[in-house]
PDB file of C-alpha atoms in Angstrom:
ATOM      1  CA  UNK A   1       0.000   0.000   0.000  1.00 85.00           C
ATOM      2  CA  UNK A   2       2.912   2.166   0.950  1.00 86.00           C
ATOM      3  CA  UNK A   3       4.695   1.558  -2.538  1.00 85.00           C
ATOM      4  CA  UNK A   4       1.333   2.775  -4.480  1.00 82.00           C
ATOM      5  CA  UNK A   5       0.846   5.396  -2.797  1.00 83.00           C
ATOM      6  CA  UNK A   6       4.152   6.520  -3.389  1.00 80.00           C
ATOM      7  CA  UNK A   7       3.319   5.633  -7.127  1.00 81.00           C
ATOM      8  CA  UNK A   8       0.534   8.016  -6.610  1.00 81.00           C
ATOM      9  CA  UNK A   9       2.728  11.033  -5.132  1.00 82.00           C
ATOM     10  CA  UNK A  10       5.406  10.590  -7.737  1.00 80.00           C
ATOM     11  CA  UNK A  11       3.095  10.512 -10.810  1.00 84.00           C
ATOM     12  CA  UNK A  12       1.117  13.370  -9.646  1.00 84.00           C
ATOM     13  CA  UNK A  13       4.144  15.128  -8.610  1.00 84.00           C
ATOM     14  CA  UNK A  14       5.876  14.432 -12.065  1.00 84.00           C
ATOM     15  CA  UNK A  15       2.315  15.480 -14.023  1.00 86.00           C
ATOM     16  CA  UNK A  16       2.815  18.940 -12.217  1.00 87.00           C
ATOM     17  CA  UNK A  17       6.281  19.674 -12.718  1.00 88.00           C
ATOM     18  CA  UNK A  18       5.408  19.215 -16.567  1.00 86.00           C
ATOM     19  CA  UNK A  19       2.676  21.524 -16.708  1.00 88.00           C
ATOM     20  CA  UNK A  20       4.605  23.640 -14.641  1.00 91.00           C
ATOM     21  CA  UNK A  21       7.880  23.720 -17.022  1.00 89.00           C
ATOM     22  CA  UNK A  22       5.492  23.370 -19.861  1.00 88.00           C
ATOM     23  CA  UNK A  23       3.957  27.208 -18.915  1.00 89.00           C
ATOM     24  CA  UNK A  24       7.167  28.815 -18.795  1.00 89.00           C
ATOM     25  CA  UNK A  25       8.154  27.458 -22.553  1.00 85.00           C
ATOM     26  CA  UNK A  26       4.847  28.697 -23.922  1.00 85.00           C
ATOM     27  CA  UNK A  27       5.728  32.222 -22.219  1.00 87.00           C
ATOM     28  CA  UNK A  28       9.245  32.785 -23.397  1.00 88.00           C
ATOM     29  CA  UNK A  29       9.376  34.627 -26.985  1.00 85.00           C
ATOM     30  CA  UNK A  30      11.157  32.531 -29.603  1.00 83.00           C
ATOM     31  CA  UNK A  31      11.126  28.862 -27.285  1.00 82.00           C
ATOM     32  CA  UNK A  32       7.354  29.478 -27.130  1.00 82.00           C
ATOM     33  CA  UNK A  33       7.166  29.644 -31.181  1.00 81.00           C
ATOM     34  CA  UNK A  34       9.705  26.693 -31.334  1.00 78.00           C
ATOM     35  CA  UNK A  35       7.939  24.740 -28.754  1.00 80.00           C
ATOM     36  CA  UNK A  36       4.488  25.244 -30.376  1.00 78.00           C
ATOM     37  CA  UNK A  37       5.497  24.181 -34.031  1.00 73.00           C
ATOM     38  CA  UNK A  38       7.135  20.908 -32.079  1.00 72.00           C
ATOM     39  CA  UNK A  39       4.460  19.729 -30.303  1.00 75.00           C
ATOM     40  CA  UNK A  40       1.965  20.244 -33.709  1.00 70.00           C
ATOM     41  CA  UNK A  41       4.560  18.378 -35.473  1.00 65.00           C
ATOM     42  CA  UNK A  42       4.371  15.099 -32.736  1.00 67.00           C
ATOM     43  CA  UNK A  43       1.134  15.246 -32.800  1.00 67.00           C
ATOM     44  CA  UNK A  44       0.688  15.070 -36.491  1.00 62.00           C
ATOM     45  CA  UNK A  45       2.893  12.027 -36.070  1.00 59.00           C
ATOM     46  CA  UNK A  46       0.712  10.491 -33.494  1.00 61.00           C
ATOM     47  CA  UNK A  47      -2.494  11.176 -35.169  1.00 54.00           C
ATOM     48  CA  UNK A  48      -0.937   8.526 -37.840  1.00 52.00           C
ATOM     49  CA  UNK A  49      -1.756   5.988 -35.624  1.00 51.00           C
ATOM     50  CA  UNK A  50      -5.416   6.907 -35.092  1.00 47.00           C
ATOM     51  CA  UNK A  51      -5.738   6.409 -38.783  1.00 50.00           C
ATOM     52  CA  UNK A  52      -5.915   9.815 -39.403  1.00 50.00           C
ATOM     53  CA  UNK A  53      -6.224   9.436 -43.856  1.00 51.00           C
ATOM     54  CA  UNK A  54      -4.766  12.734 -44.533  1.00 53.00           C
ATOM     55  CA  UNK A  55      -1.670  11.837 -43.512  1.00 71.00           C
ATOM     56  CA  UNK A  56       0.059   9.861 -46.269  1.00 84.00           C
ATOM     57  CA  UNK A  57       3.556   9.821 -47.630  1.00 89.00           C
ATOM     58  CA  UNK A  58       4.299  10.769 -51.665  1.00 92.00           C
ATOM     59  CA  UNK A  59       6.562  11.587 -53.736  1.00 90.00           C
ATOM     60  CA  UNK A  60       6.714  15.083 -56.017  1.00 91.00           C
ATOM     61  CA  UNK A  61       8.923  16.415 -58.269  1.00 86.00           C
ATOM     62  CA  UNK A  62      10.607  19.550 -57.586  1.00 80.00           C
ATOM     63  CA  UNK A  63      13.068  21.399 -59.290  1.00 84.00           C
ATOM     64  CA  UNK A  64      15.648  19.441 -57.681  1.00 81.00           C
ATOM     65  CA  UNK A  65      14.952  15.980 -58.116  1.00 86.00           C
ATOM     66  CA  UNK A  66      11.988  13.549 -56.757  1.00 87.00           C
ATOM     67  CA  UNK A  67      11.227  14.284 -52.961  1.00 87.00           C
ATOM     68  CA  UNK A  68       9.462  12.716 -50.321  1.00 88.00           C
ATOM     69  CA  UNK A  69       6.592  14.321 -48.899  1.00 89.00           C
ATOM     70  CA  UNK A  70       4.088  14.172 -46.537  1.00 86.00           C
ATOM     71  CA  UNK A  71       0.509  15.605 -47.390  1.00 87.00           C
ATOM     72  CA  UNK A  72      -0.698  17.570 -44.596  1.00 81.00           C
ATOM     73  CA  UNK A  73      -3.876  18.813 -45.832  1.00 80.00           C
ATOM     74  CA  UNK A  74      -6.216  16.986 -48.243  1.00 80.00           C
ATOM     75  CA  UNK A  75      -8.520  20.200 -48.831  1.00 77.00           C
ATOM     76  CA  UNK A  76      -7.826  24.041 -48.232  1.00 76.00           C
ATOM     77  CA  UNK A  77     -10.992  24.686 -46.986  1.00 78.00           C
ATOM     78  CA  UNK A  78     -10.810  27.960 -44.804  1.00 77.00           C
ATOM     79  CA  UNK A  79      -7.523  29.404 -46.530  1.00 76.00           C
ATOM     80  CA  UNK A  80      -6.326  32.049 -48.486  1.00 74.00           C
ATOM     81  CA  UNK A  81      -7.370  31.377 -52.167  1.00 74.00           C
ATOM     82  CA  UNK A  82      -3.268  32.382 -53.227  1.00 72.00           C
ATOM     83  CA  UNK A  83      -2.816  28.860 -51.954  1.00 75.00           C
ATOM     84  CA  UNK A  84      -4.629  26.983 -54.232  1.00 74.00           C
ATOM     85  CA  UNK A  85      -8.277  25.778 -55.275  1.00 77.00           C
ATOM     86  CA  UNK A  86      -9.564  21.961 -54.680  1.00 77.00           C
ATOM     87  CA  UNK A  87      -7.338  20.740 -56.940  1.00 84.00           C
ATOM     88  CA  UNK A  88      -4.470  21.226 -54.580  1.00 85.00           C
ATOM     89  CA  UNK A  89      -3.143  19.896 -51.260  1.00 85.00           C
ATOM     90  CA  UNK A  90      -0.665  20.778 -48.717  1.00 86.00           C
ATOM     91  CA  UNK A  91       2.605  19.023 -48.721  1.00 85.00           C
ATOM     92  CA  UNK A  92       5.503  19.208 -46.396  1.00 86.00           C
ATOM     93  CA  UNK A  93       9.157  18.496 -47.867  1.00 85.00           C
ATOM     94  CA  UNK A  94      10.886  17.730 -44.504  1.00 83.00           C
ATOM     95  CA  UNK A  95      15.035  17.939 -44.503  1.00 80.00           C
ATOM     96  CA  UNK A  96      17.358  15.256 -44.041  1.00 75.00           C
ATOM     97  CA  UNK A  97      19.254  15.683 -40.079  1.00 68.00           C
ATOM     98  CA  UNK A  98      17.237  18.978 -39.224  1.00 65.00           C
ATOM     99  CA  UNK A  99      14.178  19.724 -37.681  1.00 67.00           C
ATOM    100  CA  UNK A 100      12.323  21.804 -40.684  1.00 75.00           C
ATOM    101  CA  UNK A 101      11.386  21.347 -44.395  1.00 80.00           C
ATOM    102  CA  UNK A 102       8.923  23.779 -46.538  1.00 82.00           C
ATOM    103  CA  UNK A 103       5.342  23.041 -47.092  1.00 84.00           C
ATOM    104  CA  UNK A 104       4.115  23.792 -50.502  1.00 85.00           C
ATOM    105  CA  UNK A 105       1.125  23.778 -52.363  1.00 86.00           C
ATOM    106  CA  UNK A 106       0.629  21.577 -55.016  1.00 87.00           C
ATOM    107  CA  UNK A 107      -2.059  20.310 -57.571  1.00 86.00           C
ATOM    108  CA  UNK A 108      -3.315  17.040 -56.973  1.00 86.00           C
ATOM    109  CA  UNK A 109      -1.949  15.396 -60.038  1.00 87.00           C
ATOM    110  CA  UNK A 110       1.301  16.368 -59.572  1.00 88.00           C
ATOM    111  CA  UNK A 111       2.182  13.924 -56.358  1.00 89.00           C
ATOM    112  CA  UNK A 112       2.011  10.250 -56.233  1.00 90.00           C
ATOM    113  CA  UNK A 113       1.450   8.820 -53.288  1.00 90.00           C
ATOM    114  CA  UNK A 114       4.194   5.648 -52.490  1.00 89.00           C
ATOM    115  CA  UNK A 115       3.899   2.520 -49.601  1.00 87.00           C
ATOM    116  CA  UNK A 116       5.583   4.090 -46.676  1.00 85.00           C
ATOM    117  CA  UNK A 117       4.391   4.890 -43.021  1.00 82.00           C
ATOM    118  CA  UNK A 118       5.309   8.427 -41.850  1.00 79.00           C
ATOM    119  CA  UNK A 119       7.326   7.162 -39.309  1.00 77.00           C
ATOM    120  CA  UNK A 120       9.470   5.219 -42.152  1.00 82.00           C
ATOM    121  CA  UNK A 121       9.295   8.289 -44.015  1.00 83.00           C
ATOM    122  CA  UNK A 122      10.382  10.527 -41.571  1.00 78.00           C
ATOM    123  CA  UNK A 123      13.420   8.026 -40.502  1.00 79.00           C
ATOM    124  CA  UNK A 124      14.442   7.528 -43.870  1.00 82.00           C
ATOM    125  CA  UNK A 125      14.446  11.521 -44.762  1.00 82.00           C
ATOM    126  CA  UNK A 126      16.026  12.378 -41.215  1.00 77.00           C
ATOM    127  CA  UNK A 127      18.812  10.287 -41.973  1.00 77.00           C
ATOM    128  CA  UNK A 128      19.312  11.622 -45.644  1.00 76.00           C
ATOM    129  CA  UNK A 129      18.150   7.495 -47.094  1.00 76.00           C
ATOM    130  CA  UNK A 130      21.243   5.816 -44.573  1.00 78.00           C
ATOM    131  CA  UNK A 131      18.022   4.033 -42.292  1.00 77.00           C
ATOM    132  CA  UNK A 132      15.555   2.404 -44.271  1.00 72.00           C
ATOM    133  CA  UNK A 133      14.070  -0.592 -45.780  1.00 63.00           C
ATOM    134  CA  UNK A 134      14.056  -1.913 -49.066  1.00 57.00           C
ATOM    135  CA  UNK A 135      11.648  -4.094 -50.145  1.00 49.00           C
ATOM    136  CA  UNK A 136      12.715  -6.909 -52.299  1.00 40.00           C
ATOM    137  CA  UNK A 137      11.360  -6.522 -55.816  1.00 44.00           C
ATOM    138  CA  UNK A 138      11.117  -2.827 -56.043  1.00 50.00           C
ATOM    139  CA  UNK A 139      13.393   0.013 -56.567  1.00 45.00           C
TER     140      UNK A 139
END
């Protein structure tokens, strides 16, 4: 009894001192912007495994080459009409060993979606295509 209720104290200790450090980050200027964008980003991440269907991983071509990217927003419903119309969706081109990428707006028809989890995504892009699997039989 002694040991859970030390459980108890600890966790609801621990649960405190988060919220606690978590309210000075979202008061101090730039680590409060930084913080934000973080915590949207790991919970986009998480939402993957709810099933979440706008989240998908494809491939565009840019300037540069093909990319990976991962489509963020299916429709842009409730934004500026500069962005796009319904043909477009919202596609973020993360960089290899940073935290960051762009997100760009793109027609439909010009990405193509390809059989990767985020989290595979992510891994392989983070670590400029050193981690990742390959599949036997495709390229």
């Amino acid at each position: 009894i002694i040991f859970l209720i030390g459980l108890m104290i600890n966790a609801f200790l621990v649960k405190q001192l988060y919220q606690l450090m978590e309210k000075i980050l979202k008061h101090i200027p730039l680590v409060k912007t930084l913080y934000n964008a973080l915590l949207d980003m790991f919970t986009f991440f998480d939402a993957q495994k709810t099933g979440n269907e706008q989240q998908r991983v494809v491939v565009v071509q840019t300037q540069l080459g093909k990319q990976i990217g991962l489509v963020t927003r299916e429709t842009l419903d409730n934004l500026p009409d500069a962005l796009g119309d319904k043909k477009n969706v919202l596609v973020f081109l993360p960089f290899s060993y940073q935290i960051g990428g762009f997100m760009i707006s793109m027609p439909r028809s010009q990405i193509e979606p390809i059989d990767m989890t985020v989290d595979e995504a992510v891994t392989f892009v983070a670590s400029a295509g050193i981690i990742g699997k390959r599949t036997a039989g495709k390229s």
